[in-house]
Amino acid sequence: FGDDGNRYWFVSYACQWHWRDVLLPGVLGLSRAYLLTGEGKYGHKAALILAEMADRYPCMDTRTQSRQSVEFGRDYRGTIVNGIGETNVLADFSEAYDNVWEWIDKDKTLQQSRGQSGKEIRTLIEANLIEEGIESVWDGGIVGNYGMHQRGVTIAILCRQNGPTEEWLSRILRPEIAPSMRQEGIDY
């Protein structure tokens, strides 16, 4: 809301596209550059962006921050983008994190600037990006066309360092575990 009480939707719209078209491809590209070259400058930038994203991601909700949901009364669920596009967001966060996972403990500059240990930074990213995304798939907030959310959550599950991996993978493979037809398992 502005000082005049009006909603300025172009702000949330611009933020959504900035995250989707600049930040996410950027962090993924930096993490891949680190993986390919081993150069810490890429790992540092990717880890820093992931940590900053993790600070903000849980408070984002398209149901309250999207004109389509609020003014048009549609249930456009999602966090940064709608639930369909969010399937790619989850996959990208997860891959980027996996690419720089081991770098985070080496990056003393990142740890010092954030006032957190490597373990604390990894915990933040896992809790606020990856686990948040996994939970959004389970509750239907992230759901795309058939195969999209299954792909996103599979990548997230495999990149997450701890968790009930077998149980979660069974949940997306077995139809009897799916809470709705939209989330039906791959082994249908």
CSV table of N, CA and C in Angstrom, one decimal, residues 41-185:
chain,number,residue,atom,x,y,z
A,41,LYS,N,35.1,-17.1,-6.1
A,41,LYS,CA,34.3,-15.9,-6.3
A,41,LYS,C,32.9,-16.2,-6.8
A,42,TYR,N,32.7,-17.3,-7.5
A,42,TYR,CA,31.4,-17.7,-8.0
A,42,TYR,C,30.6,-18.4,-6.9
A,43,GLY,N,31.3,-19.2,-6.2
A,43,GLY,CA,30.6,-19.9,-5.0
A,43,GLY,C,30.1,-18.9,-4.0
A,44,HIS,N,31.0,-17.9,-3.7
A,44,HIS,CA,30.6,-16.8,-2.7
A,44,HIS,C,29.4,-16.1,-3.2
A,45,LYS,N,29.3,-15.6,-4.4
A,45,LYS,CA,28.2,-14.9,-4.9
A,45,LYS,C,26.9,-15.7,-4.9
A,46,ALA,N,27.0,-16.9,-5.3
A,46,ALA,CA,25.8,-17.8,-5.3
A,46,ALA,C,25.3,-18.1,-3.9
A,47,ALA,N,26.2,-18.4,-3.0
A,47,ALA,CA,25.8,-18.7,-1.6
A,47,ALA,C,25.2,-17.4,-1.0
A,48,LEU,N,25.8,-16.2,-1.2
A,48,LEU,CA,25.3,-15.0,-0.7
A,48,LEU,C,23.9,-14.7,-1.2
A,49,ILE,N,23.7,-14.9,-2.5
A,49,ILE,CA,22.3,-14.7,-3.0
A,49,ILE,C,21.3,-15.7,-2.4
A,50,LEU,N,21.7,-16.9,-2.3
A,50,LEU,CA,20.8,-18.0,-1.7
A,50,LEU,C,20.5,-17.6,-0.3
A,51,ALA,N,21.5,-17.2,0.5
A,51,ALA,CA,21.2,-16.8,1.9
A,51,ALA,C,20.2,-15.6,2.0
A,52,GLU,N,20.5,-14.6,1.1
A,52,GLU,CA,19.6,-13.5,1.1
A,52,GLU,C,18.2,-13.8,0.7
A,53,MET,N,18.1,-14.7,-0.3
A,53,MET,CA,16.8,-15.2,-0.8
A,53,MET,C,16.1,-15.9,0.4
A,54,ALA,N,16.8,-16.7,1.1
A,54,ALA,CA,16.3,-17.5,2.2
A,54,ALA,C,15.7,-16.6,3.3
A,55,ASP,N,16.3,-15.4,3.5
A,55,ASP,CA,15.8,-14.5,4.5
A,55,ASP,C,14.4,-14.0,4.1
A,56,ARG,N,14.1,-13.9,2.8
A,56,ARG,CA,12.9,-13.3,2.3
A,56,ARG,C,11.8,-14.2,1.8
A,57,TYR,N,12.2,-15.4,1.4
A,57,TYR,CA,11.3,-16.3,0.7
A,57,TYR,C,10.1,-16.7,1.5
A,58,PRO,N,10.2,-17.0,2.8
A,58,PRO,CA,9.0,-17.4,3.6
A,58,PRO,C,7.9,-16.4,3.7
A,59,CYS,N,8.2,-15.1,3.6
A,59,CYS,CA,7.2,-14.1,3.8
A,59,CYS,C,6.5,-13.7,2.5
A,60,MET,N,6.9,-14.4,1.4
A,60,MET,CA,6.3,-14.0,0.1
A,60,MET,C,5.1,-15.0,-0.1
A,61,ASP,N,4.0,-14.4,-0.7
A,61,ASP,CA,2.8,-15.2,-0.9
A,61,ASP,C,2.0,-14.6,-2.0
A,62,THR,N,1.9,-15.2,-3.1
A,62,THR,CA,1.1,-14.6,-4.2
A,62,THR,C,-0.4,-14.4,-3.9
A,63,ARG,N,-0.9,-15.2,-2.9
A,63,ARG,CA,-2.3,-15.0,-2.6
A,63,ARG,C,-2.6,-13.6,-2.0
A,64,THR,N,-1.6,-13.0,-1.3
A,64,THR,CA,-1.8,-11.7,-0.7
A,64,THR,C,-1.0,-10.6,-1.5
A,65,GLN,N,-0.1,-11.0,-2.3
A,65,GLN,CA,0.8,-10.0,-3.0
A,65,GLN,C,0.6,-10.0,-4.5
A,66,SER,N,-0.4,-10.7,-5.0
A,66,SER,CA,-0.6,-10.7,-6.4
A,66,SER,C,-2.0,-10.1,-6.7
A,67,ARG,N,-2.0,-9.2,-7.7
A,67,ARG,CA,-3.3,-8.6,-8.1
A,67,ARG,C,-4.3,-9.6,-8.6
A,68,GLN,N,-3.8,-10.7,-9.3
A,68,GLN,CA,-4.7,-11.7,-9.8
A,68,GLN,C,-5.4,-12.4,-8.6
A,69,SER,N,-4.8,-12.6,-7.5
A,69,SER,CA,-5.4,-13.3,-6.4
A,69,SER,C,-6.3,-12.3,-5.6
A,70,VAL,N,-5.8,-11.2,-5.3
A,70,VAL,CA,-6.5,-10.2,-4.4
A,70,VAL,C,-7.7,-9.6,-5.1
A,71,GLU,N,-7.4,-9.0,-6.2
A,71,GLU,CA,-8.5,-8.2,-6.9
A,71,GLU,C,-9.4,-9.1,-7.8
A,72,PHE,N,-8.9,-10.2,-8.3
A,72,PHE,CA,-9.8,-11.0,-9.2
A,72,PHE,C,-10.3,-12.2,-8.5
A,73,GLY,N,-9.9,-12.4,-7.2
A,73,GLY,CA,-10.5,-13.5,-6.4
A,73,GLY,C,-10.1,-14.9,-6.9
A,74,ARG,N,-9.0,-15.0,-7.6
A,74,ARG,CA,-8.6,-16.3,-8.0
A,74,ARG,C,-7.6,-16.8,-7.0
A,75,ASP,N,-7.5,-18.1,-6.9
A,75,ASP,CA,-6.6,-18.8,-6.0
A,75,ASP,C,-5.3,-19.0,-6.7
A,76,TYR,N,-4.6,-18.0,-7.0
A,76,TYR,CA,-3.2,-18.1,-7.6
A,76,TYR,C,-2.2,-18.3,-6.5
A,77,ARG,N,-2.0,-19.6,-6.2
A,77,ARG,CA,-1.1,-19.9,-5.1
A,77,ARG,C,0.3,-19.9,-5.6
A,78,GLY,N,1.2,-19.7,-4.7
A,78,GLY,CA,2.7,-19.7,-5.1
A,78,GLY,C,3.4,-18.8,-4.1
A,79,THR,N,4.6,-18.6,-4.3
A,79,THR,CA,5.4,-17.8,-3.4
A,79,THR,C,5.9,-16.6,-4.1
A,80,ILE,N,6.9,-16.8,-5.0
A,80,ILE,CA,7.4,-15.7,-5.9
A,80,ILE,C,6.5,-15.5,-7.1
A,81,VAL,N,6.2,-16.6,-7.7
A,81,VAL,CA,5.4,-16.6,-8.9
A,81,VAL,C,4.2,-17.6,-8.6
A,82,ASN,N,3.3,-17.8,-9.6
A,82,ASN,CA,2.2,-18.6,-9.3
A,82,ASN,C,2.7,-20.1,-9.1
A,83,GLY,N,1.8,-20.9,-8.6
A,83,GLY,CA,2.2,-22.3,-8.3
A,83,GLY,C,2.8,-23.1,-9.4
A,84,ILE,N,2.4,-22.8,-10.6
A,84,ILE,CA,3.0,-23.5,-11.8
A,84,ILE,C,4.4,-23.1,-12.0
A,85,GLY,N,4.7,-21.8,-12.0
A,85,GLY,CA,6.0,-21.3,-12.2
A,85,GLY,C,6.9,-21.6,-11.0
A,86,GLU,N,6.3,-21.8,-9.9
A,86,GLU,CA,7.1,-22.0,-8.7
A,86,GLU,C,7.8,-23.4,-8.7
A,87,THR,N,7.3,-24.3,-9.5
A,87,THR,CA,7.9,-25.6,-9.7
A,87,THR,C,9.4,-25.5,-10.1
A,88,ASN,N,9.6,-24.5,-11.1
A,88,ASN,CA,10.9,-24.3,-11.6
A,88,ASN,C,11.8,-23.5,-10.5
A,89,VAL,N,11.1,-22.6,-9.8
A,89,VAL,CA,11.8,-21.9,-8.7
A,89,VAL,C,12.4,-22.9,-7.7
A,90,LEU,N,11.6,-23.9,-7.3
A,90,LEU,CA,12.1,-24.9,-6.3
A,90,LEU,C,13.3,-25.7,-6.9
A,91,ALA,N,13.2,-26.1,-8.1
A,91,ALA,CA,14.2,-26.8,-8.8
A,91,ALA,C,15.5,-26.0,-8.9
A,92,ASP,N,15.4,-24.8,-9.2
A,92,ASP,CA,16.6,-23.9,-9.4
A,92,ASP,C,17.2,-23.6,-8.1
A,93,PHE,N,16.5,-23.3,-7.0
A,93,PHE,CA,17.0,-23.0,-5.7
A,93,PHE,C,17.8,-24.3,-5.3
A,94,SER,N,17.2,-25.4,-5.4
A,94,SER,CA,17.8,-26.7,-4.9
A,94,SER,C,19.1,-27.0,-5.7
A,95,GLU,N,19.1,-26.9,-7.0
A,95,GLU,CA,20.3,-27.2,-7.7
A,95,GLU,C,21.4,-26.2,-7.4
A,96,ALA,N,21.1,-24.9,-7.3
A,96,ALA,CA,22.1,-24.0,-6.9
A,96,ALA,C,22.7,-24.2,-5.6
A,97,TYR,N,21.9,-24.6,-4.6
A,97,TYR,CA,22.3,-24.9,-3.3
A,97,TYR,C,23.2,-26.1,-3.3
A,98,ASP,N,22.8,-27.2,-4.0
A,98,ASP,CA,23.6,-28.4,-4.1
A,98,ASP,C,25.0,-28.1,-4.7
A,99,ASN,N,25.0,-27.2,-5.7
A,99,ASN,CA,26.3,-26.9,-6.4
A,99,ASN,C,27.3,-26.2,-5.5
A,100,VAL,N,26.8,-25.4,-4.5
A,100,VAL,CA,27.7,-24.6,-3.7
A,100,VAL,C,27.7,-25.2,-2.2
A,101,TRP,N,27.1,-26.3,-2.0
A,101,TRP,CA,27.0,-26.8,-0.6
A,101,TRP,C,28.3,-26.8,0.1
A,102,GLU,N,29.3,-27.5,-0.5
A,102,GLU,CA,30.6,-27.6,0.2
A,102,GLU,C,31.3,-26.3,0.3
A,103,TRP,N,31.1,-25.4,-0.6
A,103,TRP,CA,31.8,-24.1,-0.5
A,103,TRP,C,31.4,-23.3,0.7
A,104,ILE,N,30.2,-23.4,1.1
A,104,ILE,CA,29.6,-22.5,2.2
A,104,ILE,C,30.5,-22.6,3.5
A,105,ASP,N,31.0,-23.8,3.8
A,105,ASP,CA,31.9,-23.9,5.0
A,105,ASP,C,33.3,-23.2,4.8
A,106,LYS,N,33.7,-23.2,3.5
A,106,LYS,CA,35.0,-22.6,3.2
A,106,LYS,C,34.9,-21.0,3.2
A,107,ASP,N,33.7,-20.5,2.9
A,107,ASP,CA,33.6,-19.1,2.7
A,107,ASP,C,33.5,-18.3,4.0
A,108,LYS,N,34.7,-17.9,4.5
A,108,LYS,CA,34.7,-17.2,5.8
A,108,LYS,C,34.2,-15.7,5.6
A,109,THR,N,34.4,-15.2,4.4
A,109,THR,CA,33.8,-13.8,4.1
A,109,THR,C,32.3,-13.8,4.3
A,110,LEU,N,31.7,-14.8,3.7
A,110,LEU,CA,30.2,-14.9,3.7
A,110,LEU,C,29.8,-15.1,5.2
A,111,GLN,N,30.4,-16.0,5.9
A,111,GLN,CA,30.1,-16.3,7.3
A,111,GLN,C,30.2,-15.0,8.1
A,112,GLN,N,31.3,-14.3,7.9
A,112,GLN,CA,31.6,-13.1,8.7
A,112,GLN,C,30.6,-12.0,8.4
A,113,SER,N,30.2,-11.8,7.1
A,113,SER,CA,29.3,-10.7,6.7
A,113,SER,C,27.9,-11.0,7.2
A,114,ARG,N,27.5,-12.3,7.3
A,114,ARG,CA,26.2,-12.7,7.8
A,114,ARG,C,26.2,-12.9,9.3
A,115,GLY,N,27.3,-13.0,9.9
A,115,GLY,CA,27.4,-13.4,11.4
A,115,GLY,C,26.8,-14.8,11.7
A,116,GLN,N,27.1,-15.7,10.7
A,116,GLN,CA,26.6,-17.0,10.9
A,116,GLN,C,27.7,-18.0,10.4
A,117,SER,N,27.7,-19.2,11.0
A,117,SER,CA,28.6,-20.2,10.6
A,117,SER,C,28.1,-20.8,9.3
A,118,GLY,N,29.0,-21.6,8.7
A,118,GLY,CA,28.6,-22.3,7.5
A,118,GLY,C,27.4,-23.2,7.7
A,119,LYS,N,27.4,-23.9,8.8
A,119,LYS,CA,26.3,-24.8,9.2
A,119,LYS,C,25.0,-24.0,9.3
A,120,GLU,N,25.1,-22.8,10.0
A,120,GLU,CA,23.9,-22.0,10.1
A,120,GLU,C,23.3,-21.4,8.8
A,121,ILE,N,24.2,-21.1,7.9
A,121,ILE,CA,23.8,-20.6,6.6
A,121,ILE,C,23.1,-21.8,5.8
A,122,ARG,N,23.7,-23.0,5.9
A,122,ARG,CA,23.1,-24.1,5.2
A,122,ARG,C,21.8,-24.4,5.8
A,123,THR,N,21.7,-24.4,7.1
A,123,THR,CA,20.4,-24.6,7.8
A,123,THR,C,19.3,-23.6,7.3
A,124,LEU,N,19.7,-22.3,7.2
A,124,LEU,CA,18.8,-21.3,6.8
A,124,LEU,C,18.3,-21.6,5.4
A,125,ILE,N,19.2,-21.9,4.5
A,125,ILE,CA,18.8,-22.2,3.1
A,125,ILE,C,17.9,-23.4,3.0
A,126,GLU,N,18.3,-24.4,3.7
A,126,GLU,CA,17.5,-25.7,3.7
A,126,GLU,C,16.1,-25.4,4.2
A,127,ALA,N,16.0,-24.7,5.4
A,127,ALA,CA,14.7,-24.5,6.0
A,127,ALA,C,13.8,-23.6,5.2
A,128,ASN,N,14.4,-22.4,4.8
A,128,ASN,CA,13.6,-21.4,4.2
A,128,ASN,C,13.4,-21.5,2.7
A,129,LEU,N,14.2,-22.2,2.0
A,129,LEU,CA,14.0,-22.4,0.6
A,129,LEU,C,13.6,-23.8,0.2
A,130,ILE,N,14.4,-24.8,0.6
A,130,ILE,CA,14.1,-26.1,0.1
A,130,ILE,C,13.0,-26.7,0.9
A,131,GLU,N,13.0,-26.7,2.2
A,131,GLU,CA,11.9,-27.3,3.0
A,131,GLU,C,10.6,-26.6,2.8
A,132,GLU,N,10.7,-25.3,2.7
A,132,GLU,CA,9.5,-24.4,2.4
A,132,GLU,C,8.9,-24.9,1.1
A,133,GLY,N,9.7,-25.1,0.1
A,133,GLY,CA,9.3,-25.5,-1.2
A,133,GLY,C,8.7,-26.9,-1.2
A,134,ILE,N,9.3,-27.8,-0.5
A,134,ILE,CA,8.8,-29.2,-0.4
A,134,ILE,C,7.4,-29.2,0.3
A,135,GLU,N,7.3,-28.4,1.4
A,135,GLU,CA,6.0,-28.3,2.1
A,135,GLU,C,5.0,-27.7,1.2
A,136,SER,N,5.3,-26.7,0.4
A,136,SER,CA,4.4,-26.1,-0.5
A,136,SER,C,3.9,-27.1,-1.6
A,137,VAL,N,4.7,-28.0,-2.0
A,137,VAL,CA,4.2,-29.1,-2.9
A,137,VAL,C,3.2,-29.9,-2.2
A,138,TRP,N,3.6,-30.3,-1.0
A,138,TRP,CA,2.7,-31.2,-0.2
A,138,TRP,C,1.3,-30.6,0.0
A,139,ASP,N,1.3,-29.3,0.3
A,139,ASP,CA,0.0,-28.6,0.6
A,139,ASP,C,-0.7,-28.0,-0.6
A,140,GLY,N,-0.1,-28.3,-1.8
A,140,GLY,CA,-0.8,-27.8,-3.0
A,140,GLY,C,-0.5,-26.4,-3.4
A,141,GLY,N,0.4,-25.7,-2.7
A,141,GLY,CA,0.8,-24.3,-3.1
A,141,GLY,C,1.7,-24.3,-4.3
A,142,ILE,N,2.5,-25.3,-4.5
A,142,ILE,CA,3.3,-25.5,-5.7
A,142,ILE,C,2.7,-26.7,-6.4
A,143,VAL,N,2.1,-26.5,-7.5
A,143,VAL,CA,1.6,-27.6,-8.3
A,143,VAL,C,1.5,-27.1,-9.8
A,144,GLY,N,2.1,-27.8,-10.6
A,144,GLY,CA,2.1,-27.5,-12.0
A,144,GLY,C,1.4,-28.5,-12.9
A,145,ASN,N,1.7,-28.4,-14.1
A,145,ASN,CA,1.1,-29.5,-15.0
A,145,ASN,C,1.8,-30.8,-14.6
A,146,TYR,N,1.2,-31.9,-15.0
A,146,TYR,CA,1.6,-33.2,-14.5
A,146,TYR,C,3.1,-33.3,-14.8
A,147,GLY,N,3.9,-33.7,-13.8
A,147,GLY,CA,5.3,-33.9,-13.9
A,147,GLY,C,6.1,-32.7,-13.4
A,148,MET,N,5.5,-31.5,-13.5
A,148,MET,CA,6.3,-30.3,-13.1
A,148,MET,C,6.6,-30.3,-11.6
A,149,HIS,N,5.6,-30.4,-10.8
A,149,HIS,CA,5.9,-30.3,-9.3
A,149,HIS,C,6.6,-31.6,-8.9
A,150,GLN,N,6.3,-32.7,-9.5
A,150,GLN,CA,7.1,-33.9,-9.2
A,150,GLN,C,8.6,-33.8,-9.5
A,151,ARG,N,8.9,-33.1,-10.6
A,151,ARG,CA,10.3,-32.8,-11.0
A,151,ARG,C,10.9,-31.9,-9.9
A,152,GLY,N,10.2,-30.8,-9.6
A,152,GLY,CA,10.8,-29.8,-8.7
A,152,GLY,C,11.0,-30.4,-7.3
A,153,VAL,N,10.0,-31.1,-6.8
A,153,VAL,CA,10.2,-31.7,-5.5
A,153,VAL,C,11.2,-32.8,-5.5
A,154,THR,N,11.4,-33.6,-6.5
A,154,THR,CA,12.4,-34.6,-6.6
A,154,THR,C,13.8,-34.0,-6.5
A,155,ILE,N,14.0,-32.9,-7.3
A,155,ILE,CA,15.3,-32.3,-7.2
A,155,ILE,C,15.6,-31.7,-5.8
A,156,ALA,N,14.6,-31.1,-5.2
A,156,ALA,CA,14.7,-30.6,-3.9
A,156,ALA,C,15.0,-31.7,-2.9
A,157,ILE,N,14.3,-32.8,-3.0
A,157,ILE,CA,14.6,-33.9,-2.0
A,157,ILE,C,16.0,-34.4,-2.2
A,158,LEU,N,16.4,-34.6,-3.4
A,158,LEU,CA,17.8,-35.1,-3.6
A,158,LEU,C,18.9,-34.2,-3.2
A,159,CYS,N,18.6,-32.9,-3.3
A,159,CYS,CA,19.6,-31.9,-2.9
A,159,CYS,C,19.6,-31.6,-1.5
A,160,ARG,N,18.5,-31.8,-0.8
A,160,ARG,CA,18.5,-31.6,0.7
A,160,ARG,C,19.4,-32.6,1.3
A,161,GLN,N,20.1,-32.2,2.3
A,161,GLN,CA,21.1,-33.0,3.0
A,161,GLN,C,20.5,-34.0,4.0
A,162,ASN,N,19.4,-33.6,4.6
A,162,ASN,CA,18.8,-34.5,5.6
A,162,ASN,C,17.3,-34.5,5.3
A,163,GLY,N,16.7,-35.6,5.8
A,163,GLY,CA,15.2,-35.7,5.6
A,163,GLY,C,14.8,-37.1,5.3
A,164,PRO,N,13.5,-37.4,5.3
A,164,PRO,CA,13.0,-38.7,5.0
A,164,PRO,C,12.9,-38.9,3.5
A,165,THR,N,14.0,-39.0,2.9
A,165,THR,CA,14.1,-39.1,1.4
A,165,THR,C,13.3,-40.2,0.8
A,166,GLU,N,13.4,-41.4,1.3
A,166,GLU,CA,12.6,-42.5,0.8
A,166,GLU,C,11.1,-42.3,0.9
A,167,GLU,N,10.7,-41.8,2.1
A,167,GLU,CA,9.2,-41.5,2.3
A,167,GLU,C,8.7,-40.4,1.3
A,168,TRP,N,9.5,-39.3,1.1
A,168,TRP,CA,9.1,-38.3,0.2
A,168,TRP,C,9.1,-38.7,-1.2
A,169,LEU,N,10.1,-39.5,-1.6
A,169,LEU,CA,10.1,-40.0,-3.0
A,169,LEU,C,8.9,-40.9,-3.2
A,170,SER,N,8.6,-41.7,-2.3
A,170,SER,CA,7.4,-42.6,-2.4
A,170,SER,C,6.2,-41.8,-2.5
A,171,ARG,N,6.1,-40.7,-1.9
A,171,ARG,CA,4.9,-39.8,-1.9
A,171,ARG,C,4.7,-39.3,-3.3
A,172,ILE,N,5.7,-39.1,-4.1
A,172,ILE,CA,5.5,-38.6,-5.5
A,172,ILE,C,5.4,-39.7,-6.5
A,173,LEU,N,5.8,-40.9,-6.1
A,173,LEU,CA,5.8,-42.0,-7.0
A,173,LEU,C,4.5,-42.8,-6.9
A,174,ARG,N,4.0,-42.9,-5.7
A,174,ARG,CA,2.8,-43.8,-5.5
A,174,ARG,C,1.5,-43.1,-5.4
A,175,PRO,N,0.6,-43.5,-6.3
A,175,PRO,CA,-0.7,-42.7,-6.3
A,175,PRO,C,-1.5,-42.8,-5.0
A,176,GLU,N,-1.4,-43.9,-4.3
A,176,GLU,CA,-2.2,-44.1,-3.1
A,176,GLU,C,-1.8,-43.1,-2.0
A,177,ILE,N,-0.7,-42.5,-2.1
A,177,ILE,CA,-0.2,-41.5,-1.1
A,177,ILE,C,-0.6,-40.1,-1.4
A,178,ALA,N,-0.9,-39.8,-2.7
A,178,ALA,CA,-1.2,-38.5,-3.2
A,178,ALA,C,-2.5,-38.0,-2.5
A,179,PRO,N,-2.4,-36.7,-2.0
A,179,PRO,CA,-3.6,-36.2,-1.4
A,179,PRO,C,-4.7,-35.7,-2.4
A,180,SER,N,-4.3,-35.5,-3.7
A,180,SER,CA,-5.3,-35.1,-4.7
A,180,SER,C,-4.9,-35.6,-6.0
A,181,MET,N,-5.9,-35.6,-6.9
A,181,MET,CA,-5.6,-36.1,-8.3
A,181,MET,C,-4.5,-35.3,-9.0
A,182,ARG,N,-4.4,-33.9,-8.7
A,182,ARG,CA,-3.4,-33.1,-9.2
A,182,ARG,C,-2.0,-33.5,-8.8
A,183,GLN,N,-1.9,-34.2,-7.6
A,183,GLN,CA,-0.6,-34.6,-7.1
A,183,GLN,C,-0.4,-36.1,-7.3
A,184,GLU,N,-1.2,-36.7,-8.1
A,184,GLU,CA,-1.1,-38.1,-8.3
A,184,GLU,C,0.3,-38.5,-8.6
A,185,GLY,N,0.7,-39.7,-8.1
A,185,GLY,CA,2.1,-40.2,-8.3
A,185,GLY,C,2.4,-40.5,-9.7
